[in-house]
Short mmCIF file of N, CA and C in Angstrom, two decimals:
data_model
loop_
_atom_site.label_atom_id
_atom_site.label_comp_id
_atom_site.label_asym_id
_atom_site.label_seq_id
_atom_site.Cartn_x
_atom_site.Cartn_y
_atom_site.Cartn_z
N MET B 1 72.66 -123.26 3.10
CA MET B 1 71.36 -123.24 3.17
C MET B 1 70.93 -124.03 4.54
N ILE B 2 69.85 -123.21 5.02
CA ILE B 2 69.41 -123.20 6.39
C ILE B 2 68.15 -124.42 6.34
N LYS B 3 68.43 -125.76 6.75
CA LYS B 3 67.32 -126.56 6.41
C LYS B 3 66.55 -126.95 7.66
N ILE B 4 65.03 -126.64 7.62
CA ILE B 4 64.07 -126.40 8.47
C ILE B 4 63.04 -127.61 8.54
N LEU B 5 62.81 -128.11 9.70
CA LEU B 5 61.80 -129.21 9.97
C LEU B 5 60.85 -128.60 10.74
N PHE B 6 59.38 -128.29 10.29
CA PHE B 6 58.21 -127.60 10.84
C PHE B 6 57.35 -128.46 11.58
N ALA B 7 57.04 -128.48 12.51
CA ALA B 7 56.07 -129.50 13.29
C ALA B 7 54.42 -128.85 13.46
N ASP B 8 53.74 -128.69 12.81
CA ASP B 8 52.44 -128.16 13.01
C ASP B 8 51.32 -128.99 12.67
N ASP B 9 50.08 -128.96 13.46
CA ASP B 9 49.18 -130.00 12.70
C ASP B 9 48.42 -129.48 11.72
N ASN B 10 48.40 -128.22 11.59
CA ASN B 10 47.56 -127.29 10.61
C ASN B 10 48.17 -127.23 9.25
N PRO B 11 47.56 -127.81 8.49
CA PRO B 11 48.51 -127.95 7.02
C PRO B 11 48.19 -126.55 6.37
N THR B 12 47.38 -125.82 6.64
CA THR B 12 47.34 -124.28 5.90
C THR B 12 48.49 -123.40 6.72
N MET B 13 48.35 -123.71 7.92
CA MET B 13 49.73 -122.82 8.73
C MET B 13 51.11 -123.56 8.19
N ARG B 14 51.29 -124.88 7.87
CA ARG B 14 52.43 -125.19 7.44
C ARG B 14 52.69 -124.86 5.95
N ASP B 15 51.56 -124.80 5.09
CA ASP B 15 52.00 -124.17 3.86
C ASP B 15 52.40 -122.70 3.96
N ILE B 16 51.39 -121.93 4.73
CA ILE B 16 51.81 -120.38 4.67
C ILE B 16 53.30 -120.10 5.31
N ILE B 17 53.89 -121.10 6.29
CA ILE B 17 55.07 -120.82 6.77
C ILE B 17 56.09 -121.34 5.75
N ARG B 18 55.81 -122.50 5.14
CA ARG B 18 56.76 -122.79 4.08
C ARG B 18 56.95 -121.83 2.91
N ASP B 19 55.69 -121.19 2.38
CA ASP B 19 55.85 -120.08 1.24
C ASP B 19 56.31 -118.89 1.91
N PHE B 20 56.45 -118.62 3.21
CA PHE B 20 56.86 -117.07 3.90
C PHE B 20 58.45 -117.47 3.84
N ILE B 21 58.89 -118.90 4.12
CA ILE B 21 60.35 -119.14 4.62
C ILE B 21 61.05 -119.21 3.17
N GLU B 22 60.67 -119.63 2.37
CA GLU B 22 61.15 -119.89 1.12
C GLU B 22 61.27 -118.93 0.08
N THR B 23 60.94 -117.46 0.31
CA THR B 23 61.18 -116.40 0.01
C THR B 23 62.68 -116.17 0.18
N GLU B 24 62.99 -116.68 1.10
CA GLU B 24 64.41 -116.39 1.58
C GLU B 24 65.56 -117.26 0.60
N PRO B 25 66.28 -116.84 -0.05
CA PRO B 25 67.60 -117.89 -0.68
C PRO B 25 67.85 -118.55 -0.16
N ASP B 26 68.48 -118.47 1.06
CA ASP B 26 69.30 -119.25 1.74
C ASP B 26 68.48 -120.62 3.24
N MET B 27 66.82 -120.29 2.78
CA MET B 27 66.02 -121.31 3.77
C MET B 27 65.20 -121.92 2.91
N VAL B 28 65.13 -123.23 3.62
CA VAL B 28 64.28 -124.18 2.90
C VAL B 28 63.46 -125.16 3.79
N VAL B 29 62.16 -125.22 3.82
CA VAL B 29 61.45 -126.01 4.72
C VAL B 29 61.51 -127.52 4.08
N ALA B 30 62.28 -128.33 4.60
CA ALA B 30 62.89 -129.53 4.18
C ALA B 30 62.13 -130.75 4.69
N GLY B 31 61.02 -130.59 5.63
CA GLY B 31 60.31 -131.72 6.01
C GLY B 31 59.09 -130.65 7.21
N HIS B 32 58.04 -131.56 7.11
CA HIS B 32 57.39 -131.47 8.12
C HIS B 32 56.54 -132.46 8.81
N ALA B 33 55.95 -132.14 10.07
CA ALA B 33 55.49 -133.24 11.07
C ALA B 33 53.99 -132.80 11.28
N GLU B 34 52.93 -133.72 11.34
CA GLU B 34 51.66 -133.53 12.02
C GLU B 34 51.42 -133.72 13.46
N THR B 35 52.45 -134.33 13.84
CA THR B 35 51.99 -134.98 15.33
C THR B 35 53.83 -134.77 16.27
N GLY B 36 53.70 -134.76 17.58
CA GLY B 36 55.27 -134.73 18.24
C GLY B 36 55.88 -135.70 18.01
N ARG B 37 55.29 -136.93 17.92
CA ARG B 37 56.09 -138.15 17.90
C ARG B 37 56.91 -138.17 16.72
N LEU B 38 56.27 -137.67 15.40
CA LEU B 38 56.82 -137.88 13.97
C LEU B 38 57.68 -136.54 13.94
N ALA B 39 57.43 -135.37 14.80
CA ALA B 39 58.83 -134.54 14.79
C ALA B 39 59.80 -135.22 15.58
N THR B 40 59.58 -135.94 16.50
CA THR B 40 60.57 -136.25 17.14
C THR B 40 61.36 -137.38 16.47
N GLU B 41 60.84 -138.31 15.73
CA GLU B 41 61.61 -139.15 14.92
C GLU B 41 62.47 -138.42 13.77
N LEU B 42 61.73 -137.62 13.26
CA LEU B 42 62.33 -137.04 12.05
C LEU B 42 63.77 -135.95 12.43
N ALA B 43 63.61 -135.26 13.71
CA ALA B 43 64.53 -134.31 14.29
C ALA B 43 65.51 -135.30 14.62
N CYS B 44 65.32 -136.41 15.40
CA CYS B 44 66.44 -137.39 16.01
C CYS B 44 66.98 -138.00 14.72
N ARG B 45 66.38 -138.36 13.60
CA ARG B 45 66.80 -139.31 12.41
C ARG B 45 67.74 -138.36 11.60
N ASP B 46 67.28 -137.22 11.18
CA ASP B 46 67.65 -136.59 9.90
C ASP B 46 68.64 -135.50 10.38
N ASP B 47 69.26 -134.82 9.34
CA ASP B 47 70.11 -133.73 9.68
C ASP B 47 69.48 -132.35 9.64
N TRP B 48 69.14 -131.52 10.56
CA TRP B 48 68.52 -130.42 10.34
C TRP B 48 69.41 -129.02 11.04
N ASP B 49 68.97 -127.95 10.82
CA ASP B 49 69.58 -126.71 11.17
C ASP B 49 68.79 -126.39 12.24
N VAL B 50 67.63 -126.22 12.05
CA VAL B 50 66.40 -126.05 13.04
C VAL B 50 65.07 -126.23 13.00
N VAL B 51 64.27 -126.69 14.01
CA VAL B 51 63.21 -127.36 14.12
C VAL B 51 62.19 -126.02 14.50
N LEU B 52 61.03 -125.73 13.73
CA LEU B 52 60.13 -124.73 14.27
C LEU B 52 58.97 -126.04 14.83
N LEU B 53 58.34 -125.59 15.97
CA LEU B 53 57.82 -126.77 16.77
C LEU B 53 56.29 -125.48 17.38
N ASP B 54 55.42 -126.23 16.82
CA ASP B 54 53.94 -125.70 17.59
C ASP B 54 53.88 -126.42 19.00
N LEU B 55 53.15 -125.56 19.70
CA LEU B 55 52.77 -126.22 21.12
C LEU B 55 51.73 -127.09 20.97
N THR B 56 50.91 -126.76 20.42
CA THR B 56 49.56 -127.62 20.49
C THR B 56 50.00 -128.87 19.15
N LEU B 57 50.06 -129.88 19.54
CA LEU B 57 50.07 -131.24 18.50
C LEU B 57 49.09 -132.08 19.17
N PRO B 58 48.52 -133.02 18.07
CA PRO B 58 47.20 -133.66 18.67
C PRO B 58 47.93 -134.99 19.49
N ASP B 59 49.14 -135.33 19.57
CA ASP B 59 49.48 -136.25 20.21
C ASP B 59 50.06 -136.13 21.45
N GLN B 60 50.70 -135.14 21.57
CA GLN B 60 51.48 -134.52 22.71
C GLN B 60 52.04 -133.04 22.57
N SER B 61 52.21 -132.37 23.91
CA SER B 61 52.53 -131.10 23.86
C SER B 61 53.89 -130.85 23.29
N GLY B 62 53.76 -129.45 22.81
CA GLY B 62 54.86 -129.10 22.09
C GLY B 62 56.25 -129.10 23.10
N VAL B 63 55.73 -128.92 24.51
CA VAL B 63 56.99 -129.25 25.49
C VAL B 63 57.47 -130.46 25.73
N GLU B 64 56.71 -131.33 25.56
CA GLU B 64 57.00 -132.74 25.47
C GLU B 64 57.91 -133.10 24.33
N THR B 65 57.57 -132.79 23.22
CA THR B 65 58.39 -133.13 21.92
C THR B 65 59.61 -132.37 22.00
N LEU B 66 59.74 -131.22 22.73
CA LEU B 66 60.75 -130.37 22.82
C LEU B 66 61.87 -131.24 23.62
N LYS B 67 61.23 -131.92 25.01
CA LYS B 67 62.17 -132.34 25.75
C LYS B 67 62.50 -133.92 24.97
N GLU B 68 62.00 -134.68 24.23
CA GLU B 68 62.23 -135.65 23.75
C GLU B 68 63.44 -135.34 22.70
N ILE B 69 63.32 -134.17 21.75
CA ILE B 69 64.21 -133.83 20.98
C ILE B 69 65.35 -133.68 21.53
N ARG B 70 65.39 -133.03 22.95
CA ARG B 70 66.46 -132.75 23.50
C ARG B 70 67.37 -134.10 23.78
N ARG B 71 66.27 -134.73 23.97
CA ARG B 71 67.09 -136.10 24.61
C ARG B 71 68.07 -136.77 23.45
N CYS B 72 67.84 -136.96 22.15
CA CYS B 72 68.46 -137.21 21.23
C CYS B 72 69.76 -136.34 20.44
N ARG B 73 68.81 -134.85 20.50
CA ARG B 73 69.87 -133.76 19.88
C ARG B 73 69.86 -132.53 20.58
N PRO B 74 70.67 -132.67 21.70
CA PRO B 74 70.98 -131.38 22.42
C PRO B 74 71.11 -130.09 21.90
N LEU B 75 71.85 -130.08 20.98
CA LEU B 75 72.24 -128.60 20.58
C LEU B 75 71.16 -128.46 19.10
N LEU B 76 70.56 -129.37 18.92
CA LEU B 76 69.79 -128.75 17.57
C LEU B 76 68.80 -127.61 17.93
N PRO B 77 69.00 -126.36 17.28
CA PRO B 77 68.42 -125.29 17.82
C PRO B 77 66.52 -125.61 17.37
N VAL B 78 65.72 -125.19 18.53
CA VAL B 78 64.50 -125.54 18.28
C VAL B 78 63.61 -123.79 18.69
N LEU B 79 62.77 -123.68 17.67
CA LEU B 79 62.16 -122.30 17.82
C LEU B 79 60.64 -122.62 18.04
N ILE B 80 60.23 -122.28 19.14
CA ILE B 80 58.47 -122.61 19.27
C ILE B 80 57.76 -121.54 18.37
N VAL B 81 56.84 -121.85 17.84
CA VAL B 81 56.07 -120.80 16.95
C VAL B 81 54.67 -121.43 17.31
N SER B 82 53.97 -120.44 17.91
CA SER B 82 52.49 -120.67 18.67
C SER B 82 51.77 -119.82 18.59
N GLY B 83 50.19 -119.97 18.63
CA GLY B 83 48.90 -119.10 18.71
C GLY B 83 49.18 -118.38 19.91
N PHE B 84 49.58 -119.04 20.97
CA PHE B 84 49.68 -118.45 22.18
C PHE B 84 50.53 -117.44 22.47
N PRO B 85 50.11 -116.43 23.29
CA PRO B 85 50.75 -115.12 23.42
C PRO B 85 52.39 -115.38 24.05
N GLU B 86 53.18 -114.82 23.49
CA GLU B 86 54.58 -114.90 23.96
C GLU B 86 54.86 -114.80 25.90
N SER B 87 53.95 -113.41 26.22
CA SER B 87 54.15 -113.49 27.54
C SER B 87 53.35 -114.62 28.67
N GLN B 88 52.45 -115.46 27.71
CA GLN B 88 52.22 -116.60 28.49
C GLN B 88 53.09 -117.85 28.62
N TYR B 89 53.93 -117.74 27.30
CA TYR B 89 54.54 -119.07 27.29
C TYR B 89 55.99 -118.92 26.90
N GLY B 90 56.27 -117.88 26.54
CA GLY B 90 57.94 -117.44 26.35
C GLY B 90 58.86 -118.04 27.07
N ALA B 91 59.03 -117.41 28.22
CA ALA B 91 60.04 -117.80 29.20
C ALA B 91 59.67 -119.31 29.77
N LYS B 92 58.76 -119.70 29.69
CA LYS B 92 58.33 -121.11 30.41
C LYS B 92 59.14 -121.91 29.23
N VAL B 93 59.29 -121.82 27.90
CA VAL B 93 59.66 -122.76 26.71
C VAL B 93 61.07 -122.40 27.06
N ILE B 94 61.51 -121.23 26.73
CA ILE B 94 63.02 -121.00 26.98
C ILE B 94 63.48 -122.16 28.31
N LYS B 95 63.11 -121.65 29.26
CA LYS B 95 63.39 -122.67 30.60
C LYS B 95 63.44 -124.11 30.32
N ALA B 96 62.56 -124.73 29.68
CA ALA B 96 62.40 -125.95 29.39
C ALA B 96 63.63 -126.61 27.93
N GLY B 97 64.15 -125.47 27.48
CA GLY B 97 65.26 -126.04 26.70
C GLY B 97 64.86 -125.63 25.09
N ALA B 98 63.90 -124.68 24.93
CA ALA B 98 63.75 -124.24 23.47
C ALA B 98 64.85 -123.16 23.38
N ASN B 99 65.20 -122.56 22.08
CA ASN B 99 65.97 -121.56 21.96
C ASN B 99 65.32 -120.37 21.57
N GLY B 100 63.90 -120.57 21.31
CA GLY B 100 63.28 -119.15 20.96
C GLY B 100 61.78 -119.46 20.85
N TYR B 101 61.03 -118.48 21.34
CA TYR B 101 59.47 -118.35 21.16
C TYR B 101 58.75 -117.37 20.42
N LEU B 102 58.18 -117.85 19.18
CA LEU B 102 57.50 -116.72 18.53
C LEU B 102 56.20 -116.85 18.13
N ALA B 103 55.21 -115.66 18.87
CA ALA B 103 53.94 -115.71 18.29
C ALA B 103 53.42 -115.92 17.07
N LYS B 104 52.46 -116.68 16.66
CA LYS B 104 52.08 -116.52 15.08
C LYS B 104 51.75 -115.38 14.34
N GLU B 105 51.33 -114.37 15.46
CA GLU B 105 50.72 -113.36 14.85
C GLU B 105 52.18 -112.30 14.38
N ARG B 106 53.29 -112.66 14.95
CA ARG B 106 54.59 -111.95 14.58
C ARG B 106 55.11 -112.53 13.59
N ILE B 107 54.73 -113.64 13.05
CA ILE B 107 55.42 -114.06 11.75
C ILE B 107 55.90 -113.28 10.66
N PRO B 108 55.06 -112.22 10.19
CA PRO B 108 55.26 -111.60 8.90
C PRO B 108 56.55 -110.76 9.45
N GLN B 109 56.75 -110.09 10.78
CA GLN B 109 57.38 -109.15 11.05
C GLN B 109 58.83 -109.82 11.60
N GLU B 110 58.97 -111.13 12.15
CA GLU B 110 60.09 -111.66 12.79
C GLU B 110 60.36 -113.23 12.43
N LEU B 111 59.50 -113.72 11.86
CA LEU B 111 60.00 -115.26 11.49
C LEU B 111 61.56 -115.16 11.21
N VAL B 112 61.76 -114.61 9.85
CA VAL B 112 63.18 -114.74 9.44
C VAL B 112 64.16 -114.19 10.26
N ALA B 113 64.03 -113.28 11.02
CA ALA B 113 64.91 -113.00 11.92
C ALA B 113 64.98 -114.09 13.14
N ALA B 114 63.99 -114.54 13.69
CA ALA B 114 64.03 -115.51 14.85
C ALA B 114 64.90 -116.71 14.24
N ILE B 115 64.48 -116.95 13.34
CA ILE B 115 65.37 -118.36 12.51
C ILE B 115 66.70 -118.11 12.60
N ARG B 116 67.13 -116.97 11.93
CA ARG B 116 68.69 -116.75 11.77
C ARG B 116 69.24 -116.43 13.62
N ALA B 117 68.43 -115.97 14.14
CA ALA B 117 69.22 -115.96 15.68
C ALA B 117 69.36 -117.37 16.08
N VAL B 118 68.27 -118.16 16.18
CA VAL B 118 68.66 -119.51 16.78
C VAL B 118 69.57 -120.32 15.96
N THR B 119 69.68 -120.39 14.99
CA THR B 119 70.59 -121.08 14.13
C THR B 119 72.06 -120.48 14.26
N GLN B 120 72.14 -119.37 15.02
CA GLN B 120 73.31 -118.59 15.16
C GLN B 120 73.78 -118.64 16.90
N GLY B 121 73.14 -119.77 17.29
CA GLY B 121 73.36 -119.91 18.75
C GLY B 121 72.88 -118.81 19.81
N GLN B 122 71.60 -118.12 19.24
CA GLN B 122 71.16 -117.02 20.17
C GLN B 122 69.92 -117.68 20.73
N ASN B 123 69.31 -117.08 21.98
CA ASN B 123 67.96 -117.26 22.24
C ASN B 123 67.26 -115.93 21.47
N TYR B 124 65.92 -116.22 21.14
CA TYR B 124 64.86 -115.27 20.58
C TYR B 124 63.81 -115.36 21.05
N LEU B 125 63.51 -114.09 21.77
CA LEU B 125 61.74 -113.66 22.11
C LEU B 125 61.96 -112.08 21.81
N SER B 126 60.74 -112.02 21.30
CA SER B 126 60.58 -110.56 20.89
C SER B 126 60.45 -109.42 21.72
N SER B 127 60.13 -109.95 23.10
CA SER B 127 59.62 -108.84 24.02
C SER B 127 60.74 -108.90 25.26
N LYS B 128 61.15 -107.81 25.52
CA LYS B 128 62.11 -107.65 26.66
C LYS B 128 61.40 -108.10 28.11
N ARG B 129 60.64 -108.38 28.30
CA ARG B 129 59.87 -108.66 29.40
C ARG B 129 60.06 -109.61 29.53
N ALA B 130 59.80 -110.56 28.35
CA ALA B 130 59.77 -112.03 28.45
C ALA B 130 61.24 -112.59 28.12
N TYR B 131 62.26 -111.84 28.01
CA TYR B 131 63.69 -111.92 28.02
C TYR B 131 64.19 -112.30 29.48
N ARG B 132 63.46 -110.98 30.14
CA ARG B 132 64.06 -111.12 31.62
C ARG B 132 63.46 -112.23 32.35
N ALA B 133 62.18 -112.39 32.24
CA ALA B 133 61.48 -113.83 32.53
C ALA B 133 62.27 -115.05 32.26
N ALA B 134 62.90 -115.29 31.31
CA ALA B 134 63.58 -116.53 31.04
C ALA B 134 64.79 -116.25 31.60
N GLU B 135 65.55 -115.41 32.16
CA GLU B 135 66.67 -115.19 32.67
C GLU B 135 66.75 -115.48 33.96
N THR B 136 65.66 -115.53 34.76
CA THR B 136 65.29 -115.27 36.26
C THR B 136 65.35 -116.99 36.50
N PRO B 137 65.93 -117.21 37.39
CA PRO B 137 66.08 -118.75 37.73
C PRO B 137 65.15 -119.35 38.60
N ALA B 138 64.56 -120.42 37.92
CA ALA B 138 63.26 -121.24 38.13
C ALA B 138 63.24 -121.45 39.90
#
Protein backbone atom coordinates (compact mmCIF):
# COMPACT_ATOMS: atom_id res chain seq x y z
CA MET A 1 0.00 0.00 0.00
CA ILE A 2 1.37 3.43 -0.98
CA LYS A 3 0.82 5.71 2.02
CA ILE A 4 0.41 9.35 0.96
CA LEU A 5 0.63 12.65 2.86
CA PHE A 6 -1.12 15.46 0.96
CA ALA A 7 -0.37 19.10 1.83
CA ASP A 8 -2.78 21.65 0.34
CA ASP A 9 -4.69 24.45 2.06
CA ASN A 10 -7.79 23.98 -0.13
CA PRO A 11 -10.17 21.44 1.48
CA THR A 12 -12.03 20.88 -1.79
CA MET A 13 -8.79 20.04 -3.59
CA ARG A 14 -7.79 17.69 -0.76
CA ASP A 15 -11.11 15.87 -1.12
CA ILE A 16 -10.85 15.66 -4.92
CA ILE A 17 -7.31 14.30 -4.78
CA ARG A 18 -8.13 11.83 -2.00
CA ASP A 19 -11.20 10.51 -3.85
CA PHE A 20 -9.24 10.23 -7.09
CA ILE A 21 -6.25 8.45 -5.51
CA GLU A 22 -8.34 6.05 -3.50
CA THR A 23 -9.82 4.54 -6.66
CA GLU A 24 -6.44 2.79 -6.83
CA PRO A 25 -6.47 -0.36 -4.67
CA ASP A 26 -2.85 0.10 -3.55
CA MET A 27 -2.93 3.82 -2.64
CA VAL A 28 -4.32 5.69 0.36
CA VAL A 29 -4.18 9.33 1.45
CA ALA A 30 -3.40 8.60 5.09
CA GLY A 31 -2.83 12.20 6.15
CA HIS A 32 -3.25 15.79 5.09
CA ALA A 33 -1.85 19.15 6.10
CA GLU A 34 -3.20 22.65 5.54
CA THR A 35 0.12 24.41 6.22
CA GLY A 36 3.78 23.96 5.43
CA ARG A 37 4.71 23.64 9.09
CA LEU A 38 2.18 20.86 9.65
CA ALA A 39 3.33 19.12 6.46
CA THR A 40 6.92 19.21 7.70
CA GLU A 41 5.94 17.96 11.16
CA LEU A 42 3.93 15.04 9.76
CA ALA A 43 6.50 14.18 7.08
CA CYS A 44 9.29 14.08 9.65
CA ARG A 45 7.35 12.28 12.37
CA ASP A 46 5.41 9.57 10.53
CA ASP A 47 6.18 6.91 7.95
CA TRP A 48 5.07 7.90 4.42
CA ASP A 49 5.77 6.56 0.97
CA VAL A 50 5.29 9.93 -0.73
CA VAL A 51 4.32 13.53 0.02
CA LEU A 52 2.11 15.48 -2.40
CA LEU A 53 2.91 19.14 -1.77
CA ASP A 54 1.25 22.31 -3.06
CA LEU A 55 3.53 25.27 -3.81
CA THR A 56 1.30 27.87 -2.15
CA LEU A 57 0.56 27.26 1.50
CA PRO A 58 -0.66 29.95 3.90
CA ASP A 59 2.34 30.01 6.24
CA GLN A 60 5.30 29.35 3.93
CA SER A 61 6.07 28.38 0.37
CA GLY A 62 6.04 24.81 -0.83
CA VAL A 63 9.72 25.18 -1.73
CA GLU A 64 10.59 26.15 1.86
CA THR A 65 8.49 23.23 3.12
CA LEU A 66 10.30 20.93 0.69
CA LYS A 67 13.68 22.09 2.04
CA GLU A 68 12.56 21.44 5.63
CA ILE A 69 11.29 17.97 4.73
CA ARG A 70 14.60 17.23 2.99
CA ARG A 71 16.50 18.08 6.21
CA CYS A 72 14.72 15.37 8.21
CA ARG A 73 13.78 12.91 5.44
CA PRO A 74 16.23 13.30 2.55
CA LEU A 75 15.02 10.20 0.70
CA LEU A 76 11.25 10.64 1.09
CA PRO A 77 9.71 11.15 -2.37
CA VAL A 78 8.03 14.56 -2.73
CA LEU A 79 5.76 15.32 -5.69
CA ILE A 80 4.80 18.97 -6.13
CA VAL A 81 1.14 19.28 -7.20
CA SER A 82 0.43 22.88 -8.12
CA GLY A 83 -1.91 25.16 -10.00
CA PHE A 84 1.07 26.90 -11.59
CA PRO A 85 2.23 25.74 -15.04
CA GLU A 86 4.98 23.14 -15.13
CA SER A 87 6.92 25.33 -17.56
CA GLN A 88 7.13 28.01 -14.87
CA TYR A 89 8.15 25.88 -11.86
CA GLY A 90 8.84 22.26 -12.85
CA ALA A 91 12.59 22.50 -13.38
CA LYS A 92 13.02 24.84 -10.40
CA VAL A 93 11.42 22.47 -7.89
CA ILE A 94 13.33 19.46 -9.23
CA LYS A 95 16.57 21.40 -8.74
CA ALA A 96 15.37 22.32 -5.22
CA GLY A 97 14.99 18.64 -4.35
CA ALA A 98 11.49 17.58 -5.40
CA ASN A 99 11.10 14.24 -7.15
CA GLY A 100 8.45 15.52 -9.51
CA TYR A 101 6.06 18.26 -10.55
CA LEU A 102 2.47 17.92 -11.70
CA ALA A 103 0.22 20.81 -12.67
CA LYS A 104 -3.23 20.38 -11.12
CA GLU A 105 -4.80 20.57 -14.57
CA ARG A 106 -3.00 17.28 -15.39
CA ILE A 107 -4.30 15.38 -12.35
CA PRO A 108 -6.90 13.23 -14.14
CA GLN A 109 -4.44 12.10 -16.79
CA GLU A 110 -1.20 11.80 -14.83
CA LEU A 111 -1.54 11.76 -11.03
CA VAL A 112 -1.39 8.00 -10.52
CA ALA A 113 1.53 7.62 -12.97
CA ALA A 114 3.38 10.47 -11.25
CA ILE A 115 2.93 8.93 -7.80
CA ARG A 116 4.09 5.53 -9.05
CA ALA A 117 7.14 7.08 -10.76
CA VAL A 118 8.40 9.00 -7.73
CA THR A 119 7.79 6.10 -5.33
CA GLN A 120 9.90 3.94 -7.65
CA GLY A 121 12.84 6.34 -7.49
CA GLN A 122 12.21 8.26 -10.72
CA ASN A 123 11.75 11.97 -11.26
CA TYR A 124 8.47 12.98 -12.87
CA LEU A 125 7.76 15.87 -15.19
CA SER A 126 5.19 15.55 -17.94
CA SER A 127 6.94 17.69 -20.54
CA LYS A 128 10.24 16.87 -22.22
CA ARG A 129 11.19 20.55 -22.21
CA ALA A 130 10.88 20.66 -18.40
CA TYR A 131 13.03 17.51 -18.14
CA ARG A 132 15.79 19.13 -20.19
CA ALA A 133 15.66 22.27 -18.04
CA ALA A 134 15.83 20.19 -14.85
CA GLU A 135 18.90 18.35 -16.12
CA THR A 136 20.74 21.59 -16.94
CA PRO A 137 23.22 22.56 -14.19
CA ALA A 138 22.30 25.66 -12.19
